[in-house]
Every structure is written in structure tokens, then in C-alpha cells.
N, CA and C of each residue as an Amber inpcrd file, in Angstrom:
protein
   450
   1.0160000  -1.2100000  -0.0890000  -0.0620000  -0.0210000   0.0930000
   0.8650000   1.1860000   0.0050000   0.6050000   2.3260000  -1.0350000
   1.4310000   3.7780000  -0.9270000   0.5000000   4.5070000   0.0900000
   1.4930000   4.8640000   1.0920000   1.1650000   5.7290000   2.5150000
   1.9990000   7.0280000   2.2210000   1.4080000   8.1320000   2.5650000
   1.8370000   9.4200000   2.3240000   1.8160000   9.9070000   4.0840000
   2.9640000  10.2070000   4.5080000   3.1030000  10.6730000   5.9290000
   3.4480000  12.1640000   5.5170000   2.6300000  12.9800000   6.2390000
   2.9050000  14.5600000   6.0430000   2.8740000  15.2740000   7.6760000
   4.2250000  15.7520000   8.1590000   4.4610000  16.0100000   9.1330000
   5.4010000  16.9100000   9.3560000   5.5710000  18.1250000   9.8910000
   6.3030000  19.0380000   9.9190000   7.4260000  18.5230000  10.9670000
   7.3270000  17.5460000  11.9040000   8.0350000  17.2840000  12.9700000
   9.0470000  16.0530000  12.2540000  10.3170000  16.2630000  11.7100000
  10.9640000  15.1600000  11.1720000  11.3410000  13.9260000  11.7450000
  11.3560000  13.9110000  12.9650000  11.5660000  12.8640000  14.1250000
  10.0610000  11.9490000  13.6570000   9.0450000  12.6800000  14.0750000
   7.5740000  11.7930000  13.8020000   7.5320000  11.1180000  12.5760000
   7.5590000  11.9350000  11.5520000   7.7340000  11.7510000  10.2260000
   8.2950000  10.1640000   9.8080000   9.8330000  10.3110000  10.3090000
  10.7160000   9.3560000  10.0680000  10.4030000   8.0960000  11.1880000
   9.7570000   8.1100000  12.2780000   9.2570000   7.2090000  13.1460000
   8.3530000   6.2690000  12.4990000   7.3840000   7.2490000  12.2810000
   6.0090000   6.7720000  11.6430000   6.1470000   5.8980000  10.1800000
   7.4140000   6.5250000   9.4130000   7.5970000   6.1910000   8.2400000
   8.0920000   5.0270000   8.1300000   9.3840000   4.7040000   8.9990000
  10.1150000   3.4520000   9.3000000   9.0940000   2.6730000   9.9030000
   8.2780000   2.7770000  10.7030000   6.8930000   1.4360000  11.4470000
   6.2140000   1.0610000  10.3360000   5.6220000   1.9510000   9.2080000
   4.9810000   1.2160000   8.0140000   5.3970000   1.0380000   7.0960000
   6.8150000   1.5670000   6.9060000   7.6950000   0.7020000   5.6990000
   8.0940000  -0.8730000   6.5140000   8.2850000  -1.1050000   7.3910000
   8.7150000  -2.1950000   7.9610000   7.3940000  -3.3690000   7.8810000
   6.1820000  -2.8240000   8.1300000   4.9810000  -3.3390000   7.8530000
   4.7730000  -3.7000000   6.3530000   5.5530000  -3.4650000   5.2390000
   5.6240000  -3.8420000   4.1280000   4.8520000  -2.6450000   3.3370000
   4.9590000  -1.6430000   3.6820000   4.0910000  -0.6610000   3.0210000
   5.1530000   0.2990000   2.2800000   4.7270000   0.9200000   1.3150000
   5.8290000   1.8560000   0.5630000   5.3260000   3.3040000   0.9840000
   6.4430000   3.9570000   1.5100000   6.1210000   5.1170000   2.5750000
   6.8700000   6.1870000   1.5020000   5.6080000   7.1280000   1.5830000
   5.9660000   8.7260000   1.1150000   6.4430000   9.6940000   2.3010000
   7.2830000  10.5800000   2.4870000   7.1270000  11.5360000   3.5650000
   7.2900000  13.0200000   2.8260000   6.3420000  13.9550000   3.8580000
   6.4800000  15.3630000   3.0420000   6.2450000  16.1110000   4.6330000
   6.9630000  17.3680000   4.4300000   6.7710000  18.3040000   5.7640000
   5.6020000  19.0760000   5.7460000   4.7540000  19.3110000   4.8700000
   3.7700000  20.0310000   4.4890000   2.5530000  19.8520000   3.4840000
   1.4380000  20.3380000   3.2940000   0.7010000  19.9410000   2.5130000
   1.1090000  20.5250000   1.0830000   1.9990000  21.3850000   0.7790000
   2.1900000  21.4100000  -0.7200000   3.1110000  20.6460000  -1.1060000
   4.3030000  20.2640000  -0.2280000   5.2480000  19.0900000  -0.8290000
   4.1880000  17.6280000  -0.7560000   3.3970000  17.3530000   0.2040000
   2.5270000  16.2600000  -0.2850000   1.8320000  16.2010000  -1.4210000
   1.2940000  17.6090000  -1.8860000   0.5020000  17.4630000  -3.2390000
   1.4120000  17.4500000  -4.3620000   2.6280000  17.8080000  -4.1740000
   3.7340000  17.3160000  -5.4680000   3.5990000  16.2300000  -5.3950000
   4.0400000  15.2620000  -4.4020000   4.3810000  14.1000000  -4.4970000
   3.2830000  13.0540000  -4.8090000   1.7470000  13.7950000  -4.7150000
   0.6790000  12.7980000  -5.2190000   0.3940000  13.0870000  -6.7420000
   1.0000000  13.9810000  -7.3780000   0.9850000  14.3360000  -8.8560000
   1.7320000  13.3050000  -9.3210000   2.6550000  12.5320000  -9.0000000
   3.3620000  11.4450000  -9.5250000   3.1500000  10.3020000  -8.8980000
   2.7580000  10.0160000  -7.7180000   2.1720000   8.8670000  -7.1620000
   0.9260000   8.7890000  -6.4610000   0.0280000   8.0210000  -6.9420000
  -1.1790000   7.5720000  -6.3000000  -1.2280000   6.8030000  -4.9890000
  -1.6540000   7.7950000  -3.9840000  -1.4040000   7.1130000  -2.3390000
  -2.8990000   6.2200000  -2.5790000  -2.4430000   5.2370000  -1.3500000
  -3.7110000   4.5500000  -0.9120000  -4.5320000   4.9020000   0.5180000
  -3.4600000   5.7450000   1.1650000  -3.7130000   6.0350000   2.2560000
  -2.8110000   7.3640000   2.8810000  -3.4270000   8.2880000   3.5590000
  -2.7900000   9.3750000   3.8720000  -2.6740000   9.6700000   5.1730000
  -1.7480000   9.9340000   6.0710000  -1.5330000  10.3150000   7.3040000
  -1.2050000  11.9250000   7.5040000  -1.7910000  12.6420000   8.1190000
  -1.3930000  13.9540000   8.1370000  -1.4840000  14.8200000   9.5240000
  -0.6170000  15.5380000   9.8280000  -0.5340000  16.1860000  11.1040000
  -1.6600000  17.3390000  10.5490000  -2.0970000  17.6410000  11.9010000
  -3.2510000  19.2200000  11.5870000  -2.6240000  20.1310000  11.5510000
  -1.5710000  20.6500000  12.4860000  -0.9670000  21.9020000  12.5440000
   0.5250000  22.0310000  11.7840000   0.6490000  22.7920000  10.8500000
   2.1900000  22.6250000   9.9370000   1.8380000  23.8490000   9.3190000
   3.0710000  24.3320000   9.0980000   3.6520000  25.6410000   8.2350000
   3.4130000  25.4960000   6.8420000   3.1960000  26.4220000   6.0840000
   3.0780000  26.4110000   4.5320000   1.6070000  26.1690000   4.2540000
   1.4270000  24.9290000   4.4510000  -0.2830000  24.2890000   4.0310000
  -0.4390000  23.2590000   5.3200000  -1.3240000  23.8460000   6.2210000
  -1.8100000  22.8490000   7.3310000  -2.4920000  21.9430000   7.0080000
  -2.5390000  20.8920000   7.8380000  -3.3900000  19.7860000   7.2830000
  -5.0640000  19.4990000   7.1220000  -5.5110000  20.8060000   7.6840000
  -6.9700000  21.0340000   7.2980000  -7.0690000  21.5650000   5.6740000
  -6.0820000  22.3910000   5.5660000  -6.4160000  23.0010000   4.1790000
  -5.6990000  21.5040000   3.2530000  -4.6240000  20.9280000   3.7290000
  -4.5010000  20.1560000   2.6590000  -5.4140000  18.8290000   2.2620000
  -6.1920000  18.4350000   3.6070000  -7.2660000  17.5670000   3.3340000
  -8.3220000  18.1310000   2.6100000  -8.7280000  19.5640000   2.4420000
  -9.5020000  19.9680000   1.4410000  -9.1560000  19.9920000   0.2700000
  -7.9300000  20.1210000  -0.0260000  -7.4170000  20.2380000  -1.4160000
  -7.5380000  18.6910000  -1.6960000  -6.8050000  17.5850000  -0.9850000
  -6.9490000  16.3390000  -1.4320000  -8.2100000  15.8140000  -1.8500000
  -9.4250000  16.2090000  -0.7420000 -10.7150000  15.7780000  -1.4050000
 -11.3830000  16.5020000  -2.4170000 -10.9670000  17.4610000  -3.1660000
 -11.3890000  18.1850000  -4.1800000 -11.1890000  17.4730000  -5.6210000
 -10.0590000  16.4440000  -5.3240000  -9.4730000  15.5840000  -6.2280000
 -10.3100000  14.2450000  -6.5180000 -10.9450000  13.9240000  -7.6230000
 -11.6180000  12.8170000  -8.1050000 -11.1870000  11.7610000  -7.5360000
 -10.1570000  11.5300000  -7.6220000  -9.1180000  10.3280000  -7.3900000
  -8.8800000  10.0000000  -6.1830000  -9.3030000  10.9590000  -5.1250000
  -8.9900000  10.8120000  -3.6610000  -9.7870000  11.1540000  -2.9970000
 -11.2740000  10.9630000  -3.5600000 -12.6300000  11.5450000  -3.0470000
 -12.6330000  10.1190000  -1.7440000 -12.5450000   8.7770000  -1.9470000
 -12.6790000   7.9500000  -1.0140000 -11.1450000   7.4670000  -0.2400000
 -10.1730000   8.1770000  -0.3730000  -8.6030000   7.7770000   0.4700000
  -8.7790000   7.8850000   1.6710000  -8.8250000   6.7820000   2.4910000
  -8.4990000   7.1360000   3.7640000  -7.5090000   8.2170000   4.2360000
  -8.1420000   8.7720000   5.0870000  -7.1270000  10.4100000   5.4330000
  -7.1920000  10.3930000   7.0510000  -5.9260000  10.1100000   7.7210000
  -6.1670000   9.8940000   9.2170000  -5.1280000  11.1860000   9.4850000
  -6.0400000  12.2220000  10.5810000  -5.3190000  13.3640000  10.7330000
  -4.6300000  12.9170000  12.1540000  -3.3240000  13.2150000  12.5910000
  -2.9070000  13.0010000  13.9280000  -2.4240000  14.4200000  14.4850000
  -2.3680000  14.6850000  15.5220000  -1.9670000  16.0130000  16.2060000
  -1.6050000  15.5280000  17.7580000  -0.6600000  16.2950000  18.3420000
  -0.3200000  16.3460000  19.7110000  -1.6490000  16.9630000  20.2420000
  -2.2980000  17.5210000  19.7810000  -3.6520000  18.1900000  20.2370000
  -4.7690000  17.6310000  20.2750000  -5.5450000  17.2000000  21.1810000
  -6.8350000  16.5010000  20.9740000  -8.0510000  17.7500000  21.8290000
  -7.5840000  18.7530000  21.3310000  -8.9590000  19.6840000  22.3150000
  -9.8270000  19.7920000  21.3110000 -10.8530000  20.5550000  21.9900000
 -12.0480000  20.8660000  21.1920000 -12.1050000  21.7130000  19.9500000
 -11.1500000  22.8130000  19.9720000 -11.0040000  23.4100000  18.5260000
 -10.1730000  22.4570000  17.6280000  -9.4370000  21.7740000  18.0080000
  -8.9110000  20.8140000  16.7530000  -9.9950000  19.5700000  16.3620000
 -10.6320000  18.8770000  17.4080000 -11.4850000  18.1530000  17.0360000
 -12.5900000  18.8860000  16.0890000 -13.1870000  19.8610000  16.2660000
 -14.0300000  20.2860000  15.6520000 -13.8020000  20.6910000  14.2640000
 -12.6260000  21.3880000  14.2190000 -12.1880000  21.5470000  12.8540000
 -11.9140000  20.5630000  12.0290000 -11.7920000  18.9870000  12.2100000
 -11.7570000  18.2720000  11.2940000 -12.6740000  17.7820000  10.7020000
 -12.5720000  17.5130000   9.7020000 -14.2130000  16.8530000   9.0020000
 -14.2910000  15.3680000   9.0840000 -15.4390000  15.0110000   9.5110000
 -15.1840000  13.3900000  10.1990000 -16.3160000  12.9160000   9.1350000
 -15.6960000  12.1450000   8.3500000 -16.2410000  11.2040000   7.3180000
 -16.1360000  10.0240000   7.4520000 -16.7690000   9.2410000   6.5960000
 -16.5880000   7.5310000   6.5940000 -15.0430000   7.2790000   6.2270000
 -14.4210000   8.3640000   5.5870000 -13.1770000   8.2610000   5.1970000
 -12.0970000   8.9930000   6.2760000 -12.2310000   9.5490000   7.1160000
 -11.4470000  10.1100000   7.9600000 -11.4260000   9.7540000   9.4370000
 -10.1680000   9.8640000   9.7110000 -10.0350000   9.5640000  11.4550000
  -8.9810000  10.5570000  12.1400000  -8.7180000  10.2710000  13.4900000
  -7.9130000  11.3200000  14.4840000  -7.1830000  10.0950000  15.3970000
  -5.9460000  10.7230000  15.2970000  -5.3980000   9.9150000  16.1140000
  -4.2620000  10.7700000  16.8830000  -4.2580000  10.6040000  18.1650000
  -3.3700000  11.6230000  19.1580000  -1.9120000  11.1970000  19.0610000
  -1.0870000  12.3210000  18.6820000   0.1900000  11.5780000  18.4610000
   1.2790000  10.8080000  19.6370000   0.5120000  11.1050000  20.6510000
   1.0110000  10.3770000  21.8800000   0.7210000   8.9260000  22.0250000
  -0.1440000   8.5010000  21.3090000  -0.8130000   7.1000000  21.0580000
   0.5840000   5.7470000  20.5680000   0.4730000   4.7420000  21.2240000
   1.3000000   3.8200000  20.5570000   1.2210000   3.5780000  19.2270000
   2.1490000   3.1470000  18.3360000   1.9160000   2.7530000  17.0490000
   0.9570000   1.7200000  16.6880000   0.7060000   0.7500000  17.8110000
  -0.3060000  -0.0050000  17.5210000  -1.4760000   0.5710000  17.0850000
  -1.7640000   1.7830000  17.7660000  -3.0350000   2.3230000  17.4690000
  -3.2450000   2.9740000  16.1570000  -1.9730000   3.3220000  15.2980000
  -1.8380000   3.7540000  14.2680000  -2.3410000   2.6720000  13.5430000
  -1.5040000   1.0930000  13.2670000  -2.0520000   0.2270000  12.8530000
  -3.5860000  -0.1300000  12.9020000  -4.0760000   0.1310000  13.9040000
  -5.9540000  -0.1500000  14.0350000  -6.5120000   0.6510000  13.3570000
  -6.0800000   1.9300000  13.4190000  -6.8060000   3.1330000  12.6860000
  -6.6240000   2.6610000  10.9790000  -5.5830000   2.4350000  10.5350000
  -5.1900000   2.2170000   8.9700000  -6.3270000   0.6080000   8.7960000
  -6.4550000  -0.0080000   9.6220000  -6.8840000  -1.3700000   9.3590000
  -8.5640000  -1.1220000   9.6090000  -9.0280000  -0.1250000  10.3640000
 -10.4640000   0.5000000  10.4620000 -10.5730000   1.1120000   9.1480000
 -10.0470000   2.2310000   8.7050000 -10.3100000   3.0240000   7.4440000
 -10.1070000   2.4120000   6.6020000  -9.4160000   1.0600000   6.2430000
  -9.4090000   0.5680000   5.0160000 -10.3640000  -0.6340000   4.8230000
 -11.1070000  -0.9350000   6.0000000 -12.1400000  -2.0350000   5.9720000
 -13.2800000  -1.0960000   5.2990000 -14.1400000  -1.9290000   4.4370000
 -15.5380000  -1.6390000   3.8250000 -16.1090000  -0.9000000   5.1220000
 -16.6060000   0.1000000   4.9070000 -17.6860000   0.6410000   5.6630000
 -18.9160000  -0.2600000   6.5470000 -19.4060000  -1.0920000   5.3960000
 -20.4470000  -2.0500000   5.9590000 -19.9290000  -3.2470000   6.6920000
 -18.5710000  -3.1110000   6.8860000 -17.7320000  -4.5340000   7.5540000
 -17.2190000  -3.8960000   8.8480000 -17.1240000  -2.4750000   9.1460000
 -16.5170000  -2.0540000  10.2490000 -17.3700000  -2.1770000  11.4290000
 -16.6340000  -1.9870000  12.3030000 -16.7950000  -2.2130000  13.8820000
 -17.6420000  -0.4300000  13.8930000 -18.7500000  -0.4680000  14.9890000
 -19.5410000   0.7250000  15.1120000 -18.3320000   1.9540000  15.8020000
 -17.8200000   1.3630000  16.4210000 -16.7200000   2.3850000  17.1530000
 -15.0320000   1.9930000  16.6490000 -14.7610000   3.6970000  16.3730000
 -13.4140000   3.8110000  15.7550000 -12.2120000   3.4370000  16.9270000
 -11.1220000   2.8590000  16.4410000 -10.3800000   2.5960000  17.2490000
  -9.6160000   3.8840000  18.1600000  -9.2380000   3.2390000  19.4200000
  -8.3690000   4.5320000  20.2960000  -9.2210000   5.7870000  20.7200000
  -8.6400000   6.2800000  20.9710000  -9.2060000   7.8750000  21.5470000
  -8.7010000   9.0650000  20.7200000  -9.1840000  10.2060000  20.7860000
 -10.5220000  10.3860000  21.4520000 -11.7380000  10.0280000  20.4510000
 -12.8640000  10.0700000  20.5890000 -13.9540000  10.1610000  20.0260000
 -14.4260000  11.2320000  19.1520000 -15.2710000  11.2770000  18.3350000
 -15.5380000  12.3260000  17.5190000 -16.0420000  13.6320000  18.3090000
 -16.6820000  13.3410000  19.3630000 -17.1260000  14.4190000  20.4250000
 -15.7310000  14.4480000  21.5360000 -15.3230000  15.7340000  21.5700000
 -14.4470000  15.9790000  22.8940000 -14.7610000  15.4240000  24.2020000
 -13.7900000  14.7170000  24.9270000 -13.9260000  14.3020000  26.2130000
 -13.9170000  15.4990000  27.0250000 -14.7820000  15.8620000  28.2790000
 -14.7080000  16.6800000  29.1690000 -13.1860000  17.0510000  29.6680000
 -12.6630000  16.2100000  29.8330000 -11.0670000  16.4590000  29.8570000
 -10.1060000  16.3310000  28.9470000 -10.7220000  17.1100000  27.9350000
  -9.5610000  17.0710000  26.8570000  -8.8830000  18.0220000  26.9950000
  -7.4550000  18.3190000  26.7580000  -6.4780000  19.1720000  26.8800000
  -6.6120000  20.7090000  26.2960000  -7.7630000  21.1140000  26.5630000
  -7.9780000  22.5730000  25.8250000  -6.9830000  23.6880000  26.2500000
  -6.4120000  23.2890000  27.5180000  -5.7520000  24.3220000  28.2620000
  -4.2580000  24.6620000  27.3280000  -4.1630000  23.1820000  26.7820000
  -2.6540000  23.3490000  26.1950000  -2.6290000  23.8700000  24.6960000
  -3.9680000  23.9620000  24.1000000  -4.0550000  24.7990000  22.9010000
  -3.7690000  26.1580000  22.9280000  -3.1470000  26.9500000  22.1570000
  -2.9460000  28.1690000  22.2390000  -2.5200000  28.3580000  20.9670000
  -2.3170000  29.6970000  20.1700000  -2.0200000  30.0990000  18.8570000
  -0.7470000  29.8350000  18.8870000   0.3590000  29.6350000  19.4210000
   1.6670000  29.6620000  19.2210000   1.7470000  28.2150000  18.1610000
   3.2200000  28.1040000  17.6520000   3.2520000  27.0090000  16.6480000
   3.2670000  25.5410000  17.6160000   2.3240000  24.8640000  16.7050000
   2.0640000  23.4870000  17.5000000   2.9050000  22.4550000  17.0330000
């Protein structure tokens, strides 16, 4: 499977990329949405993992641009972020092909999300893997969210 990992944190990008490559995937890495779009011009992706907050083109704008492309209408898109506060979770478009994983979660949770989003909707569990759910919990870390670089 061709997987695109988009994140401005090079260590996270390399960690996730190496993990997915060890699982037999072909992995492409980009530091922001603009670089990711350029990669997608040459190679069709089967799965996209993107940070929410990045410079140049953040994950929300990147997601919007990806969904404009007919060939990417149904490609699974997993948002990742160090933040799981109400603002972040509200900004994410929740569709049958999208998910959210907090970066601090174990990599096995990433594998669970990939399996979940690549399973046909009618065969999926009703509950997505890991946390948070689509509705932010009362103890979400909104106090950690600020307008500073994330």
C-alpha cells in the first residue's frame, strides 16, 4: 500500500514512516501539504496520514485540497496531532474515510486506524479505534491549545 505521511516534525515523520515501511508499505514523506500535493502528482496514494498543524499548508487545508481531487474522494485520511482539544476536533471533517489519532498514542493504534479506515464501511466496527471519539471528552487538553506553533 502507498502511504503518504505529512508532518513538519521530522522525527515523527521518520518514526511513522519507518514503522509503516517495516510493515511492508511503500511510504512517502512530506513536511507540509504543498510538498505532499507535489508527491501526489506523480504517485497515487492509498492512505494519507497528516498532522493538523503545520507551516506552509496545514493539515486542514491539505485535506480540503485532497478531497477536491476525484481520484482521492474515497482515500482514507488520518489526521494526527499532539492536540486533541475541542478546537482541533471541531475543525476536523469527520467522514467515513477520515479519522483522528493523538500523536502520543502507541504505534499499534496507528495500525488499528489504518485497518479500520481501509475496511469497507459496512464491515467496520461501530466504534473507531483508540481515542478521542468524535466528541471531545470533558477532560480534553484545551488548556494546552494556544495560537503558538504546535
